[in-house]
Amino acid sequence: MSTYTVIGGGIAGASIAYHLAKTGNSVTVYDRYDKGQATTASAGIICPWVSQRRNKKWYRLVQEGARYYPDFIQELEETTGQFTGYKRNGAICLFKDERIQQLAYERISAKQDGSPEMGDVYKLTKAEVKEMHPHLTDCYPAVFVEGGGQIRGESLLSALKEGISLHGGKWIQQAIKPEEAEGTVIYAAGAWAGEYYQTPLVRHQRAELLHLKLDDAYQSKETPVVMGLGPMYIVGTDHNQFAIGTTHEDTEDFSIAPSEENQQYLHHEAMRYFPETTIQDQFMAVGLRPFTRDSLPYIGWTADHIFSVNGLGSTGLTAGPVIGREVAAYLTDKETVLNLEDYAYL
């Protein structure tokens, strides 16, 4: 049995701690509960196959993350008895017109051979979009990805915390300096990592989501994730309730006060996608997303006893669980599925 101290209780730190604890290691997580933690503010979309990013190392990571999710969630929920909010209701990807829809269908469906977990992929007419998601506008055709899903970041963290405890680990709500920690240190402090180390260099974006409620007569039903035009997306959160986002702002500030301007912008976007109903704003969620070089997560040693994980960005909830599995295997000299040297680029 080895001793590990995890600094940072976001999705990366919590998942690594869980996977280390369940294999019998001594694990303690220290988390300050900084406001603005990206994991709890995120919409939690699990659908990496629709991305147009060309970075192969990043895609291998999120592809494996999505593949791991169903088994990971089943084990975690059975172990803890807690619901994580994970759903595989599919993803509706909207496009401006039929020409772009066709190009997107060809690009997305070409990934099926390497990712059978994404399920069926097919085109939807405007009328079929409306039938599948009655609240949604019928102005755009779409591509449907059967395996798309969503997760509640806050619920997932709660289940991981319980799982760590059940496997003998500890979770302490306080700060700790890396040099004061026992054993091997996993440094996963997210946007706040620069307080102790500048390697890897971490920057962050301020991202805002609008949570809203629709006042309409449609009978509530489980709806797919919606990938809108550009960077916009919509996820269902409750009965006739949704979150729409997101805004992106590069910043060195750690303020999480919601922006009235961004709220108005997101409300206007919501009116575009939900044109047939009255929209009631509920609240704004603000998260600070950490990024490292080339927007590729860093996973590797930064000192003799410091193993750093950071820069998960906007796909942290997709990649976090599998990073936990892979880092735990690597640190305990077990075989990994991913080559972690791809992410230790210092």
Short mmCIF file of C-alpha atoms in Angstrom, two decimals:
data_model
loop_
_atom_site.label_atom_id
_atom_site.label_comp_id
_atom_site.label_asym_id
_atom_site.label_seq_id
_atom_site.Cartn_x
_atom_site.Cartn_y
_atom_site.Cartn_z
CA MET A 1 0.00 0.00 0.00
CA SER A 2 1.27 3.46 -0.94
CA THR A 3 0.36 6.88 0.44
CA TYR A 4 -1.07 9.59 -1.78
CA THR A 5 -2.19 13.16 -1.10
CA VAL A 6 -4.49 14.73 -3.66
CA ILE A 7 -4.65 18.54 -3.69
CA GLY A 8 -7.80 19.73 -5.44
CA GLY A 9 -11.25 18.16 -5.29
CA GLY A 10 -12.49 18.82 -8.80
CA ILE A 11 -13.27 16.02 -11.23
CA ALA A 12 -9.61 15.17 -11.90
CA GLY A 13 -8.49 15.03 -8.28
CA ALA A 14 -11.62 13.26 -7.06
CA SER A 15 -11.49 10.62 -9.78
CA ILE A 16 -7.81 9.90 -9.25
CA ALA A 17 -8.39 9.61 -5.50
CA TYR A 18 -11.34 7.25 -6.00
CA HIS A 19 -9.44 4.92 -8.32
CA LEU A 20 -6.39 4.86 -6.00
CA ALA A 21 -8.51 4.26 -2.89
CA LYS A 22 -10.49 1.39 -4.36
CA THR A 23 -7.25 -0.50 -5.04
CA GLY A 24 -6.28 -0.33 -1.35
CA ASN A 25 -3.99 2.69 -1.21
CA SER A 26 -3.93 5.32 1.54
CA VAL A 27 -5.50 8.44 0.01
CA THR A 28 -6.29 11.87 1.45
CA VAL A 29 -7.94 14.63 -0.57
CA TYR A 30 -7.51 18.27 0.44
CA ASP A 31 -9.95 20.69 -1.14
CA ARG A 32 -10.55 24.36 -0.25
CA TYR A 33 -13.97 24.45 -1.94
CA ASP A 34 -13.05 27.48 -4.02
CA LYS A 35 -16.09 29.14 -5.52
CA GLY A 36 -16.08 28.88 -9.30
CA GLN A 37 -14.89 25.27 -9.51
CA ALA A 38 -15.42 24.26 -13.13
CA THR A 39 -16.80 20.79 -12.33
CA THR A 40 -19.83 22.01 -10.39
CA ALA A 41 -20.68 24.80 -12.85
CA SER A 42 -20.38 22.74 -16.04
CA ALA A 43 -23.32 21.51 -18.10
CA GLY A 44 -21.66 18.10 -18.30
CA ILE A 45 -22.13 17.05 -21.92
CA ILE A 46 -20.58 13.69 -22.90
CA CYS A 47 -20.42 13.70 -26.70
CA PRO A 48 -16.82 14.14 -27.91
CA TRP A 49 -17.35 12.54 -31.32
CA VAL A 50 -18.98 15.65 -32.80
CA SER A 51 -15.97 17.88 -32.10
CA GLN A 52 -14.03 19.30 -35.03
CA ARG A 53 -10.78 19.63 -33.09
CA ARG A 54 -7.90 18.01 -34.96
CA ASN A 55 -5.61 17.31 -32.00
CA LYS A 56 -5.31 13.52 -32.05
CA LYS A 57 -3.93 13.23 -28.53
CA TRP A 58 -6.87 15.22 -27.15
CA TYR A 59 -9.36 13.15 -29.14
CA ARG A 60 -7.91 9.83 -27.92
CA LEU A 61 -8.35 11.05 -24.36
CA VAL A 62 -11.98 12.17 -24.66
CA GLN A 63 -12.89 9.21 -26.87
CA GLU A 64 -11.63 6.81 -24.19
CA GLY A 65 -13.39 8.95 -21.58
CA ALA A 66 -16.77 8.54 -23.28
CA ARG A 67 -16.14 4.81 -23.76
CA TYR A 68 -15.41 4.36 -20.05
CA TYR A 69 -18.41 6.32 -18.76
CA PRO A 70 -21.20 3.69 -18.69
CA ASP A 71 -19.15 1.10 -16.78
CA PHE A 72 -17.65 3.74 -14.49
CA ILE A 73 -21.04 5.21 -13.57
CA GLN A 74 -22.63 1.80 -13.02
CA GLU A 75 -19.86 0.79 -10.61
CA LEU A 76 -19.85 4.15 -8.80
CA GLU A 77 -23.63 4.28 -8.36
CA GLU A 78 -23.80 0.65 -7.18
CA THR A 79 -20.95 1.25 -4.72
CA THR A 80 -22.35 4.46 -3.23
CA GLY A 81 -26.10 4.18 -3.81
CA GLN A 82 -26.02 7.74 -5.17
CA PHE A 83 -27.43 8.97 -8.48
CA THR A 84 -24.91 10.93 -10.52
CA GLY A 85 -27.32 12.40 -13.05
CA TYR A 86 -25.76 10.43 -15.90
CA LYS A 87 -28.13 9.96 -18.82
CA ARG A 88 -27.62 8.70 -22.36
CA ASN A 89 -30.53 10.36 -24.12
CA GLY A 90 -28.55 11.12 -27.25
CA ALA A 91 -27.45 14.42 -28.74
CA ILE A 92 -29.19 16.60 -31.33
CA CYS A 93 -26.60 18.56 -33.34
CA LEU A 94 -28.22 21.46 -35.17
CA PHE A 95 -26.91 22.91 -38.44
CA LYS A 96 -27.64 25.97 -40.51
CA ASP A 97 -28.84 24.13 -43.61
CA GLU A 98 -29.01 20.72 -45.30
CA ARG A 99 -25.64 21.09 -47.04
CA ILE A 100 -23.78 21.63 -43.76
CA GLN A 101 -25.90 18.91 -42.16
CA GLN A 102 -24.74 16.42 -44.80
CA LEU A 103 -21.07 17.33 -44.35
CA ALA A 104 -21.40 17.00 -40.60
CA TYR A 105 -23.17 13.65 -40.92
CA GLU A 106 -20.33 12.30 -43.04
CA ARG A 107 -17.69 13.62 -40.63
CA ILE A 108 -19.38 12.31 -37.47
CA SER A 109 -20.51 8.93 -38.80
CA ALA A 110 -16.98 8.26 -40.11
CA LYS A 111 -15.89 7.93 -36.45
CA GLN A 112 -18.27 5.06 -35.71
CA ASP A 113 -15.85 2.26 -36.57
CA GLY A 114 -13.40 3.49 -33.95
CA SER A 115 -16.10 4.42 -31.43
CA PRO A 116 -18.96 1.91 -31.52
CA GLU A 117 -20.11 3.31 -28.16
CA MET A 118 -21.43 6.39 -29.96
CA GLY A 119 -24.29 4.25 -31.27
CA ASP A 120 -26.37 5.07 -34.31
CA VAL A 121 -25.88 8.33 -36.17
CA TYR A 122 -28.56 9.66 -38.49
CA LYS A 123 -29.94 12.84 -39.98
CA LEU A 124 -33.08 14.55 -38.66
CA THR A 125 -35.38 16.79 -40.66
CA LYS A 126 -36.63 19.98 -39.03
CA ALA A 127 -39.93 18.26 -38.26
CA GLU A 128 -38.15 15.28 -36.71
CA VAL A 129 -36.13 17.60 -34.49
CA LYS A 130 -39.36 19.12 -33.22
CA GLU A 131 -40.87 15.69 -32.62
CA MET A 132 -37.86 14.55 -30.62
CA HIS A 133 -37.58 17.78 -28.61
CA PRO A 134 -41.01 19.53 -28.55
CA HIS A 135 -39.67 22.66 -26.85
CA LEU A 136 -37.08 23.25 -29.53
CA THR A 137 -37.26 25.42 -32.66
CA ASP A 138 -37.96 23.70 -36.00
CA CYS A 139 -35.73 26.09 -37.96
CA TYR A 140 -32.72 23.79 -38.31
CA PRO A 141 -31.99 20.27 -39.54
CA ALA A 142 -29.83 18.09 -37.34
CA VAL A 143 -27.64 15.04 -36.90
CA PHE A 144 -28.58 12.75 -34.02
CA VAL A 145 -25.89 10.85 -32.09
CA GLU A 146 -27.46 8.05 -30.08
CA GLY A 147 -24.65 7.66 -27.53
CA GLY A 148 -24.54 11.31 -26.49
CA GLY A 149 -25.23 11.98 -22.84
CA GLN A 150 -24.92 14.27 -19.85
CA ILE A 151 -23.74 14.21 -16.24
CA ARG A 152 -24.36 16.46 -13.25
CA GLY A 153 -20.95 17.57 -12.09
CA GLU A 154 -21.99 18.32 -8.53
CA SER A 155 -23.77 14.96 -8.16
CA LEU A 156 -20.80 13.11 -9.63
CA LEU A 157 -18.42 14.78 -7.18
CA SER A 158 -20.72 13.89 -4.28
CA ALA A 159 -20.73 10.22 -5.34
CA LEU A 160 -16.95 10.18 -5.79
CA LYS A 161 -16.47 11.70 -2.34
CA GLU A 162 -18.69 8.99 -0.85
CA GLY A 163 -16.85 6.29 -2.82
CA ILE A 164 -13.48 7.52 -1.56
CA SER A 165 -14.75 7.35 2.01
CA LEU A 166 -16.22 3.87 1.56
CA HIS A 167 -12.84 2.66 0.26
CA GLY A 168 -11.04 4.06 3.31
CA GLY A 169 -9.92 7.40 1.91
CA LYS A 170 -10.22 10.80 3.58
CA TRP A 171 -11.62 14.10 2.28
CA ILE A 172 -10.52 17.19 4.21
CA GLN A 173 -11.96 20.64 3.56
CA GLN A 174 -8.90 22.81 3.99
CA ALA A 175 -5.84 24.05 2.16
CA ILE A 176 -2.47 22.34 2.29
CA LYS A 177 0.90 23.27 0.81
CA PRO A 178 2.36 20.59 -1.45
CA GLU A 179 5.59 20.49 0.55
CA GLU A 180 3.58 19.68 3.70
CA ALA A 181 1.73 16.74 2.13
CA GLU A 182 2.55 13.10 2.79
CA GLY A 183 3.58 10.54 0.20
CA THR A 184 3.15 11.12 -3.50
CA VAL A 185 1.31 14.37 -4.21
CA ILE A 186 -1.24 14.58 -7.01
CA TYR A 187 -1.56 18.30 -7.71
CA ALA A 188 -4.90 18.95 -9.41
CA ALA A 189 -5.71 22.49 -8.30
CA GLY A 190 -7.36 23.62 -11.54
CA ALA A 191 -7.45 27.35 -12.22
CA TRP A 192 -5.74 28.04 -8.87
CA ALA A 193 -2.64 25.89 -9.55
CA GLY A 194 -0.38 28.91 -10.13
CA GLU A 195 -0.47 29.78 -6.43
CA TYR A 196 2.26 27.16 -5.86
CA TYR A 197 3.67 26.21 -9.25
CA GLN A 198 4.06 27.80 -12.66
CA THR A 199 4.77 24.43 -14.27
CA PRO A 200 2.76 23.59 -16.22
CA LEU A 201 1.59 27.11 -16.92
CA VAL A 202 -2.17 27.27 -16.32
CA ARG A 203 -4.49 29.96 -17.63
CA HIS A 204 -8.24 30.04 -17.20
CA GLN A 205 -11.46 31.09 -18.85
CA ARG A 206 -14.54 32.42 -17.13
CA ALA A 207 -17.55 30.50 -18.47
CA GLU A 208 -21.18 31.37 -17.71
CA LEU A 209 -24.36 29.33 -18.19
CA LEU A 210 -27.94 30.48 -17.83
CA HIS A 211 -30.37 28.17 -16.02
CA LEU A 212 -33.95 28.78 -17.09
CA LYS A 213 -37.49 27.46 -16.93
CA LEU A 214 -39.97 27.26 -19.82
CA ASP A 215 -43.58 28.25 -19.23
CA ASP A 216 -45.43 26.10 -21.75
CA ALA A 217 -48.03 23.37 -22.04
CA TYR A 218 -45.81 20.58 -23.37
CA GLN A 219 -45.77 17.47 -21.27
CA SER A 220 -42.33 17.10 -19.79
CA LYS A 221 -40.18 14.36 -21.36
CA GLU A 222 -36.56 13.34 -21.30
CA THR A 223 -34.87 15.33 -24.03
CA PRO A 224 -31.51 14.84 -25.74
CA VAL A 225 -28.62 17.19 -25.29
CA VAL A 226 -28.73 19.96 -27.91
CA MET A 227 -25.56 21.10 -29.63
CA GLY A 228 -26.62 24.42 -31.15
CA LEU A 229 -25.05 26.60 -33.80
CA GLY A 230 -21.52 27.70 -32.98
CA PRO A 231 -20.48 27.07 -29.37
CA MET A 232 -24.01 27.11 -27.93
CA TYR A 233 -25.52 24.06 -26.20
CA ILE A 234 -28.60 23.21 -24.14
CA VAL A 235 -29.10 20.50 -21.54
CA GLY A 236 -32.21 19.55 -19.59
CA THR A 237 -31.88 19.90 -15.82
CA ASP A 238 -35.41 19.23 -14.52
CA HIS A 239 -39.12 19.45 -15.43
CA ASN A 240 -39.21 22.05 -18.27
CA GLN A 241 -35.89 23.40 -17.00
CA PHE A 242 -32.69 23.77 -19.01
CA ALA A 243 -29.21 25.26 -18.93
CA ILE A 244 -27.91 27.12 -21.97
CA GLY A 245 -24.34 28.22 -22.53
CA THR A 246 -21.77 29.16 -22.66
CA THR A 247 -19.80 32.38 -22.74
CA HIS A 248 -15.98 32.29 -22.81
CA GLU A 249 -13.78 35.01 -21.37
CA ASP A 250 -10.01 34.74 -20.98
CA THR A 251 -9.19 36.34 -17.65
CA GLU A 252 -6.70 36.52 -14.81
CA ASP A 253 -9.50 37.43 -12.42
CA PHE A 254 -11.06 34.88 -10.07
CA SER A 255 -14.35 36.71 -9.61
CA ILE A 256 -17.47 34.60 -10.14
CA ALA A 257 -20.03 37.41 -10.01
CA PRO A 258 -22.50 36.82 -12.88
CA SER A 259 -22.43 39.31 -15.74
CA GLU A 260 -25.73 41.01 -16.56
CA GLU A 261 -24.53 41.45 -20.14
CA ASN A 262 -23.85 37.73 -20.52
CA GLN A 263 -27.18 36.86 -18.95
CA GLN A 264 -28.96 39.04 -21.49
CA TYR A 265 -26.96 37.46 -24.31
CA LEU A 266 -27.77 33.92 -23.18
CA HIS A 267 -31.44 34.81 -22.64
CA HIS A 268 -31.58 36.13 -26.21
CA GLU A 269 -30.00 32.89 -27.45
CA ALA A 270 -32.56 30.91 -25.48
CA MET A 271 -35.36 32.83 -27.21
CA ARG A 272 -33.83 31.79 -30.53
CA TYR A 273 -33.96 28.09 -29.64
CA PHE A 274 -37.23 28.21 -27.67
CA PRO A 275 -39.30 30.69 -29.70
CA GLU A 276 -42.75 29.39 -28.76
CA THR A 277 -42.69 29.82 -25.00
CA THR A 278 -42.05 32.29 -22.21
CA ILE A 279 -38.60 31.92 -20.67
CA GLN A 280 -38.03 32.53 -16.98
CA ASP A 281 -34.41 33.09 -15.98
CA GLN A 282 -33.50 31.23 -12.79
CA PHE A 283 -29.82 31.84 -12.13
CA MET A 284 -26.38 32.09 -13.73
CA ALA A 285 -23.70 29.49 -13.07
CA VAL A 286 -20.10 30.68 -13.34
CA GLY A 287 -17.06 28.41 -13.58
CA LEU A 288 -13.33 28.96 -14.06
CA ARG A 289 -12.02 26.48 -16.62
CA PRO A 290 -8.28 25.72 -16.54
CA PHE A 291 -6.28 25.38 -19.76
CA THR A 292 -2.69 24.39 -20.42
CA ARG A 293 -0.53 24.55 -23.54
CA ASP A 294 -2.37 24.02 -26.84
CA SER A 295 -5.54 23.38 -24.76
CA LEU A 296 -4.20 19.85 -24.19
CA PRO A 297 -4.41 18.57 -20.60
CA TYR A 298 -1.12 18.10 -18.78
CA ILE A 299 -0.72 14.75 -17.00
CA GLY A 300 2.72 14.00 -15.63
CA TRP A 301 5.51 14.57 -13.11
CA THR A 302 6.60 18.13 -12.37
CA ALA A 303 8.91 17.32 -9.42
CA ASP A 304 10.29 14.22 -7.71
CA HIS A 305 7.11 13.56 -5.74
CA ILE A 306 4.63 15.89 -7.49
CA PHE A 307 2.35 14.46 -10.18
CA SER A 308 0.34 17.25 -11.81
CA VAL A 309 -2.96 16.99 -13.65
CA ASN A 310 -4.47 20.15 -15.08
CA GLY A 311 -5.87 21.92 -18.12
CA LEU A 312 -8.96 19.80 -18.71
CA GLY A 313 -10.82 22.85 -20.04
CA SER A 314 -14.35 22.47 -21.34
CA THR A 315 -14.19 18.66 -21.55
CA GLY A 316 -13.19 17.99 -17.95
CA LEU A 317 -16.29 15.97 -17.11
CA THR A 318 -15.75 13.80 -20.21
CA ALA A 319 -12.07 13.15 -19.55
CA GLY A 320 -11.92 13.27 -15.74
CA PRO A 321 -13.09 9.72 -14.89
CA VAL A 322 -10.78 8.01 -17.37
CA ILE A 323 -7.88 10.22 -16.28
CA GLY A 324 -8.53 8.91 -12.77
CA ARG A 325 -8.39 5.33 -13.99
CA GLU A 326 -5.26 5.84 -16.06
CA VAL A 327 -3.29 7.88 -13.50
CA ALA A 328 -4.09 5.37 -10.75
CA ALA A 329 -2.87 2.53 -12.98
CA TYR A 330 0.27 4.44 -13.95
CA LEU A 331 1.21 5.35 -10.37
CA THR A 332 0.74 1.78 -9.17
CA ASP A 333 2.75 0.27 -12.04
CA LYS A 334 -0.20 -1.26 -13.83
CA GLU A 335 -0.85 -1.24 -17.55
CA THR A 336 -2.61 1.82 -18.97
CA VAL A 337 -4.83 2.03 -22.03
CA LEU A 338 -3.62 5.51 -22.94
CA ASN A 339 0.02 6.49 -23.35
CA LEU A 340 0.32 9.13 -20.64
CA GLU A 341 3.62 10.29 -22.11
CA ASP A 342 1.47 12.02 -24.74
CA TYR A 343 0.28 14.42 -22.04
CA ALA A 344 3.56 14.90 -20.11
CA TYR A 345 4.98 17.38 -22.59
CA LEU A 346 7.25 19.48 -20.35
#
